Short mmCIF file of C-alpha atoms and ligand atoms in Angstrom, two decimals:
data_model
loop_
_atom_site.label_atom_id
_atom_site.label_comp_id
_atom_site.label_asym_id
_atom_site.label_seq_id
_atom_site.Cartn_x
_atom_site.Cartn_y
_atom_site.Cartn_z
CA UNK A 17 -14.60 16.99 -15.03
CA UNK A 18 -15.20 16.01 -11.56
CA UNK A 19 -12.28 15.84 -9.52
CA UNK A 20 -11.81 12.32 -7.60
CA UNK A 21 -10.07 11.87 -4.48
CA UNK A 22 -9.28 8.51 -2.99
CA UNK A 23 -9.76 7.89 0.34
CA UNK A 24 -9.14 4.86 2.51
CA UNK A 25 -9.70 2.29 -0.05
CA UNK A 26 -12.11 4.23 -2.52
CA UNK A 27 -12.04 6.61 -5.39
CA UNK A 28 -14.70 9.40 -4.41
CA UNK A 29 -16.13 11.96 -6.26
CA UNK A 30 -14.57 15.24 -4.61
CA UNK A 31 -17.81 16.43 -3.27
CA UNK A 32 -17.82 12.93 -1.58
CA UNK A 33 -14.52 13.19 0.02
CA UNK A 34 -14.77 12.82 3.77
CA UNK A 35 -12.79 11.28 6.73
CA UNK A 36 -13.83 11.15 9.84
CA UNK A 37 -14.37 14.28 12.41
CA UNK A 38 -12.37 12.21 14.86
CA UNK A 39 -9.48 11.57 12.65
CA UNK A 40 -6.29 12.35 14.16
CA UNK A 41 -5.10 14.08 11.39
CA UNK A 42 -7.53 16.73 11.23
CA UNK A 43 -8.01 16.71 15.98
CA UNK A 44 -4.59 17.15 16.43
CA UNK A 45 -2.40 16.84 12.85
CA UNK A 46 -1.18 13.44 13.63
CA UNK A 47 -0.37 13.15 10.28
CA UNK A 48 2.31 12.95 7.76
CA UNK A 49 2.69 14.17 4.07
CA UNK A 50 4.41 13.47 0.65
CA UNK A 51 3.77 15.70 -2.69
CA UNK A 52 5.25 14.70 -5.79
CA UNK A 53 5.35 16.32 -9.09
CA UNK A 54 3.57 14.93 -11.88
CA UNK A 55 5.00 15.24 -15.51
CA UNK A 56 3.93 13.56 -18.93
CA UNK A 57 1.54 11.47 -16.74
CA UNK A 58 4.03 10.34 -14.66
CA UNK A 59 5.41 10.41 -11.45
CA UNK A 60 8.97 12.37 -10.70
CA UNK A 61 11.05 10.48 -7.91
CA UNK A 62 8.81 8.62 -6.22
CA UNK A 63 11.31 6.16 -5.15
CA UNK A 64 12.19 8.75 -3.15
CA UNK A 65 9.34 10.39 -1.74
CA UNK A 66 8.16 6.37 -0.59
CA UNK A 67 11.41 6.27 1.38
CA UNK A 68 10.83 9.25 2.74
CA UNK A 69 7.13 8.61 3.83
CA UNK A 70 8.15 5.30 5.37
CA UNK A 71 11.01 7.62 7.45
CA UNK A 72 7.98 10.20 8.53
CA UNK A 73 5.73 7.14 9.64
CA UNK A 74 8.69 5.15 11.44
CA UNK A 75 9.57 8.70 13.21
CA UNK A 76 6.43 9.51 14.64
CA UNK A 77 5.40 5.18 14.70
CA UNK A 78 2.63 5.52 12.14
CA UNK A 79 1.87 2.27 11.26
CA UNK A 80 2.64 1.62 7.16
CA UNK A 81 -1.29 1.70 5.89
CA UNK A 82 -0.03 -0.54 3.14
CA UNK A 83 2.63 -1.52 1.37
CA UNK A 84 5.10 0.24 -1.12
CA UNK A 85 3.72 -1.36 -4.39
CA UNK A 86 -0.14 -1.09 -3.34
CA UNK A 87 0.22 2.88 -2.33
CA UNK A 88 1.89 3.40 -5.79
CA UNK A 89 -0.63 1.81 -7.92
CA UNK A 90 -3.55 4.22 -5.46
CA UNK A 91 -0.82 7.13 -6.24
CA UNK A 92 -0.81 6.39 -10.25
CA UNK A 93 -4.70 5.49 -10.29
CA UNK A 94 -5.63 9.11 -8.98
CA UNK A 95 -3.63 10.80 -11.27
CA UNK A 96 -4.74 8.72 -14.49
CA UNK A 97 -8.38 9.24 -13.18
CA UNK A 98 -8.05 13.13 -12.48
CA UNK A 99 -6.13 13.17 -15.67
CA UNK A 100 -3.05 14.79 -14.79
CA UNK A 101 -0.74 14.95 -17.41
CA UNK A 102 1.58 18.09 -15.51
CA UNK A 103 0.97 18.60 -11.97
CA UNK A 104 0.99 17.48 -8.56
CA UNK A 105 0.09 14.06 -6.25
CA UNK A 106 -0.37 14.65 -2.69
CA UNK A 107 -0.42 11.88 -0.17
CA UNK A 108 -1.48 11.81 3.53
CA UNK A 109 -1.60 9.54 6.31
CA UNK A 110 -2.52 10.16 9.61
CA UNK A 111 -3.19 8.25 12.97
CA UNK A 112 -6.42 6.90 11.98
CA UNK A 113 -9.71 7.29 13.93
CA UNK A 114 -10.21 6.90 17.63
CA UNK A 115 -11.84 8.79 20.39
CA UNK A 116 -10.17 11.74 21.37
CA UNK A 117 -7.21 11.17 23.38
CA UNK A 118 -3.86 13.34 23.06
CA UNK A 119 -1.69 9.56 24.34
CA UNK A 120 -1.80 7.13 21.09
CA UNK A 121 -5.13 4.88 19.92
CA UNK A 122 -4.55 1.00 20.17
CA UNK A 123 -2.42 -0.28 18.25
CA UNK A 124 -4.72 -2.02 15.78
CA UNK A 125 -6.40 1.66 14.97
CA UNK A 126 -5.68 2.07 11.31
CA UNK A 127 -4.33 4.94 9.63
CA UNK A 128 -6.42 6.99 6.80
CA UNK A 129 -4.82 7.69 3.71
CA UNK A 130 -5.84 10.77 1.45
CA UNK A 131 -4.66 10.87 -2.46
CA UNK A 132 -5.57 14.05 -4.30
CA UNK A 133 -4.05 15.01 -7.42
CA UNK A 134 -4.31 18.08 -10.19
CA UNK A 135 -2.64 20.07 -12.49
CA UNK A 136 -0.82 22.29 -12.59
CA UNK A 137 -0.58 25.25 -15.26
CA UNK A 138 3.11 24.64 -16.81
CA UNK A 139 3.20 27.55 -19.12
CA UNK A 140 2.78 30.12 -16.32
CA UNK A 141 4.89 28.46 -14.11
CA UNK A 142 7.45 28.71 -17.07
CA UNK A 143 6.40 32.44 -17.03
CA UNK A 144 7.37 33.10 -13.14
CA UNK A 145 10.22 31.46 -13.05
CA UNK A 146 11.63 33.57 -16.25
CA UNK A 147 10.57 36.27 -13.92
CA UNK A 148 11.51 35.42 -10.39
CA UNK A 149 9.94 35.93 -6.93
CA UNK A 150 9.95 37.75 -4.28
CA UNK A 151 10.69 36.10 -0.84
CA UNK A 152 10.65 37.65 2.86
CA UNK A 153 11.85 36.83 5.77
CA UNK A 154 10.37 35.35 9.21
CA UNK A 155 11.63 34.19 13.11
CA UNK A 156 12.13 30.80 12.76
CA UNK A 157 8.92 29.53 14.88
CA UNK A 158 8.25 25.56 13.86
CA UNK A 159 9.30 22.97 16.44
CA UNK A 160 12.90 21.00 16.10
CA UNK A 161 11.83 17.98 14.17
CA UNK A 162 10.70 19.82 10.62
CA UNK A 163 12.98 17.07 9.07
CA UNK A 164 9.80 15.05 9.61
CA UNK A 165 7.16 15.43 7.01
CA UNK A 166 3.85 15.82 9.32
CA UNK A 167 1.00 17.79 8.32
CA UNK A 168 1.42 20.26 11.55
CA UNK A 169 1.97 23.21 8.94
CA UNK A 170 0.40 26.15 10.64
CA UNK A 171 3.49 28.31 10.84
CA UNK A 172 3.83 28.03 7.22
CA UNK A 173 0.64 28.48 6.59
CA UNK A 174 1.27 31.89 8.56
CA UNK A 175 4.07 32.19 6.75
CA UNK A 176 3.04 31.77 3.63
CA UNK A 177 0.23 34.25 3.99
CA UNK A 178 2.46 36.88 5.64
CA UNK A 179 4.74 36.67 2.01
CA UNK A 180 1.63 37.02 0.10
CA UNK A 181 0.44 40.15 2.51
CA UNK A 182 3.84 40.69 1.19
CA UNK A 183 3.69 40.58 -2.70
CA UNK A 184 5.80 37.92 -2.10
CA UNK A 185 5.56 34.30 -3.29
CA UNK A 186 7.65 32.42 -0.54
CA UNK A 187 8.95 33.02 3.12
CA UNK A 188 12.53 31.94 4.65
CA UNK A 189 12.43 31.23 8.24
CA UNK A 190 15.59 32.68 10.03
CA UNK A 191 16.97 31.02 13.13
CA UNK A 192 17.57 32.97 16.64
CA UNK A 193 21.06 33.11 15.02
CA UNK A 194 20.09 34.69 11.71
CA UNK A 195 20.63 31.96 9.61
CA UNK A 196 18.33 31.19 6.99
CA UNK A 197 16.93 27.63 7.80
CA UNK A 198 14.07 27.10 4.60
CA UNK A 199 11.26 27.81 2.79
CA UNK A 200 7.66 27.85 3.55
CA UNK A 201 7.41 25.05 1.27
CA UNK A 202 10.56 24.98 -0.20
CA UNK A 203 14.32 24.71 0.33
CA UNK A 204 16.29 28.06 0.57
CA UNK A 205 19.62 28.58 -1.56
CA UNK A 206 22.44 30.98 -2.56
CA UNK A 207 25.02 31.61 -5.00
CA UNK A 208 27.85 33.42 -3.00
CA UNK A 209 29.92 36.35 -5.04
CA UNK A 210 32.61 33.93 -5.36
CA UNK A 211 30.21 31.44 -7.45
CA UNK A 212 29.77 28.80 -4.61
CA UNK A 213 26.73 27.30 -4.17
CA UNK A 214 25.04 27.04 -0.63
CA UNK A 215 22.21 25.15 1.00
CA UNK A 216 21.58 24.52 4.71
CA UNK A 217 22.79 21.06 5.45
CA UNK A 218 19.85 18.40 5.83
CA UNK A 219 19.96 18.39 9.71
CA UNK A 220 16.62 18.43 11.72
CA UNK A 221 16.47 21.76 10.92
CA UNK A 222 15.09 21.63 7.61
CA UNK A 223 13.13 19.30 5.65
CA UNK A 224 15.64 17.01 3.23
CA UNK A 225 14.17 18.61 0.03
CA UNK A 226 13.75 15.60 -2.95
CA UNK A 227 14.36 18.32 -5.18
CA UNK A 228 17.08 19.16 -2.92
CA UNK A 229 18.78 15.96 -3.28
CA UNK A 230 18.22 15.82 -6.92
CA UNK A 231 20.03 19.10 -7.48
CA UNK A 232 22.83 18.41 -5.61
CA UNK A 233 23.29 15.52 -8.19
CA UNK A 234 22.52 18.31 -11.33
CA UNK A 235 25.43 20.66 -9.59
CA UNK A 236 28.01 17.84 -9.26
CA UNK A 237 27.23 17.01 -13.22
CA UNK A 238 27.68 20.97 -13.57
CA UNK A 239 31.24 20.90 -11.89
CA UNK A 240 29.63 23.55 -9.44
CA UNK A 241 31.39 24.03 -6.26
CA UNK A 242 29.32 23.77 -3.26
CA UNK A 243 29.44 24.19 0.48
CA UNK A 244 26.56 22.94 2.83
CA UNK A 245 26.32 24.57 5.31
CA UNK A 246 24.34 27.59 6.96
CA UNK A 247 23.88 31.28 5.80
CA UNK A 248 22.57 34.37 7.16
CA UNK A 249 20.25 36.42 5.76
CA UNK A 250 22.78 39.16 5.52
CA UNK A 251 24.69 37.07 3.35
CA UNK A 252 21.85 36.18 1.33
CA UNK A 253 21.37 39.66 0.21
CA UNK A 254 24.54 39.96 -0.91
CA UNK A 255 24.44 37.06 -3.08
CA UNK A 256 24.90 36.84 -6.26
CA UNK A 257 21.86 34.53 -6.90
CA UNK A 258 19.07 33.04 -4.70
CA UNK A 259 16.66 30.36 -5.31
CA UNK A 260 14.62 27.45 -4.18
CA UNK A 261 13.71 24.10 -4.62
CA UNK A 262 10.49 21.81 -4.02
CA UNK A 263 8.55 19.46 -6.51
CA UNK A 264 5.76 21.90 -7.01
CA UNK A 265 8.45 24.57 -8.01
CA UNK A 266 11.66 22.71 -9.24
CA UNK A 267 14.11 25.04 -9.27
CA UNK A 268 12.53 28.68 -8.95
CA UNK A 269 15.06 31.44 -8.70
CA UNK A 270 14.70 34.36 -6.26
CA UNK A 271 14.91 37.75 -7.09
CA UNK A 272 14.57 39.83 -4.10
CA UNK A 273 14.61 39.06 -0.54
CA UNK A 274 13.05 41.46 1.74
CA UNK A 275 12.37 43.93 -0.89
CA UNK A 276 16.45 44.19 -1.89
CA UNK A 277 17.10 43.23 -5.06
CA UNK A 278 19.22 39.86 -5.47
CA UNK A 279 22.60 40.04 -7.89
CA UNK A 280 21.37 42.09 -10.98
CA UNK A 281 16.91 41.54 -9.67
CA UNK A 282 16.92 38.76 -12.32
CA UNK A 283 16.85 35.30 -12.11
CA UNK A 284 20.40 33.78 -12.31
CA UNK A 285 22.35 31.90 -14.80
CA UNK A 286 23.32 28.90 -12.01
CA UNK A 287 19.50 28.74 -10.90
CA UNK A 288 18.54 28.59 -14.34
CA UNK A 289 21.03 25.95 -15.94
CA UNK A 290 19.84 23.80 -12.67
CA UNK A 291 16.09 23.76 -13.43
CA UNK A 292 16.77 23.60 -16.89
CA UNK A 293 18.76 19.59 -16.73
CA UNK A 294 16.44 18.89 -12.98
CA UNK A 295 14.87 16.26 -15.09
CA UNK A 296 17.75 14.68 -16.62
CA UNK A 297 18.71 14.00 -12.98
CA UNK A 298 15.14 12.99 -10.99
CA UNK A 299 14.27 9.50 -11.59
CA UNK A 300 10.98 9.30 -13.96
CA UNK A 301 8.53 6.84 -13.89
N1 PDD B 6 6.78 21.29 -0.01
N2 PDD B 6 10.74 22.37 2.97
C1 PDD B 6 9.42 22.40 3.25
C2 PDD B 6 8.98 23.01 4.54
C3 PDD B 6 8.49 21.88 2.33
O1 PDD B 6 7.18 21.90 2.61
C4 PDD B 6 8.96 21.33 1.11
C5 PDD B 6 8.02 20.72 0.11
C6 PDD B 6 10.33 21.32 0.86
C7 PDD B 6 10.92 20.73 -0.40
O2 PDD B 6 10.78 19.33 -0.44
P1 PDD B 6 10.64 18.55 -1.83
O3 PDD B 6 11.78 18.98 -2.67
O4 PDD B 6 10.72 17.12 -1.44
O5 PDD B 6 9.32 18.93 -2.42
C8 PDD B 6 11.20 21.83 1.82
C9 PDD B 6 5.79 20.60 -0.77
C10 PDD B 6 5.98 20.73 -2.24
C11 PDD B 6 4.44 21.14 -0.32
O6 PDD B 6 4.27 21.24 0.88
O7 PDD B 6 3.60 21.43 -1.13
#
């Protein structure tokens, strides 16, 4: 089956799927992002993610391309056309198209959207997180307003490939301090000794996870105490559990960290009970 991608008011066949060499998003990554998980055909949270988006454009004064309702039915049409049953929706809007200047187009330039979606394979994501992964550390090297969803991802990208280099499937970047700030892709967690749960509080520091949120709601059902607030990555390795969150990956548990085994190496009970009732929680739809 071909793949179909829309793009700026048309479904295209993925071979087809252009924007323009002077888009913004591509010159200088003038450009925001949501991804949203797909499951049973439909989308997880996207209440959410739409309030998010309209917080990433109003940040960095991306106009809204449309409105709320019309980018939802573009959002469920490319998934129903690709035929995603399990998997993943990604949305991006950037700047639009103008000459290349680094100081903002007029304001009547209007921004490109992008809609991809596909699946993802359940089963084997099933099968790694009944394993675990591996995650290493990095410096801390993204600029101070990651709570912003924009597509400027190169030090992730670098990131990301340094873990694989690795045998690793994630990376946390560590502050000048040597606390843990997040993921890659992902939010970074631990379960201390003493059973507490921990997460680096939403700040501009970090991205505010949706499957962050979401989880925090699962852990209050669970009665599970938790403390936001920052850790080092010494204290991660002593934890007793580590995992992290995003819509691609739910909840996937961490079991080493810089090659040191986390806990007892194994994915752990807290990380699992969470990703098992994540869906009771996240708003379907
Ligand atoms: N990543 N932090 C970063 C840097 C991320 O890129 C992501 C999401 C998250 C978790 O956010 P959420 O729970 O809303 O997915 C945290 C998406 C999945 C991606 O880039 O593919």
């Amino acid at each position: 089956m071909t793949r179909t991608v829309y793009v700026d008011g048309r479904y295209r066949p993925y071979a087809q799927a252009y924007v323009h060499a002077e888009d913004r998003g591509f010159q200088f990554a003038d450009a925001v992002y949501e991804v949203e998980e797909v499951k049973g055909g439909l989308l997880v949270d996207e209440r959410r993610h739409l309030e998010r988006l309209d917080r990433s454009l109003a940040e960095l004064a991306i106009a809204r391309p449309m409105a709320p309702g019309a980018l939802s039915r573009v959002l469920r049409e490319t998934v129903r056309r690709n035929r995603v049953r399990d998997g993943i929706v990604y949305l991006q809007i950037t700047r639009g198209v103008a000459r290349r200047d680094h100081a903002f187009p007029s304001p009547d330039t209007r921004p490109s959207v992008v809609v991809t979606a596909r699946s993802l394979n359940r089963d084997a994501n099933e099968r790694i997180a009944a394993e675990g992964i591996a995650v290493i550390t990095v410096p801390e090297n993204r600029w101070p307003r990651v709570d912003i969803k924009s597509v400027s991802l190169l030090p992730n990208v670098l990131a990301k490939e340094a873990a694989r280099t690795a045998g690793a499937r994630e990376a946390w970047f560590v502050d000048r301090d040597g606390f843990v700030t997040e993921g890659a892709s992902s939010n970074a967690w631990i379960v201390t000794r003493d059973g507490k749960l921990v997460t680096r509080p939403a700040d501009h520091g970090i991205l505010r996870g949706i499957t962050r949120t979401v989880v925090l709601d699962v852990a209050a059902a669970q009665n599970l105490g938790l403390e936001e607030r920052r850790f080092s990555v010494a204290e991660a390795y002593e934890a007793r559990e580590a995992f992290v969150t995003s819509a691609s990956q739910i909840v996937m548990p961490v079991v080493s960290i810089d090659g040191r085994p986390i806990g007892n190496g194994a994915p752990g009970l807290v990380a699992n009970a969470l990703r098992r009732d994540f869906h009771r929680h996240a708003e379907t739809g």
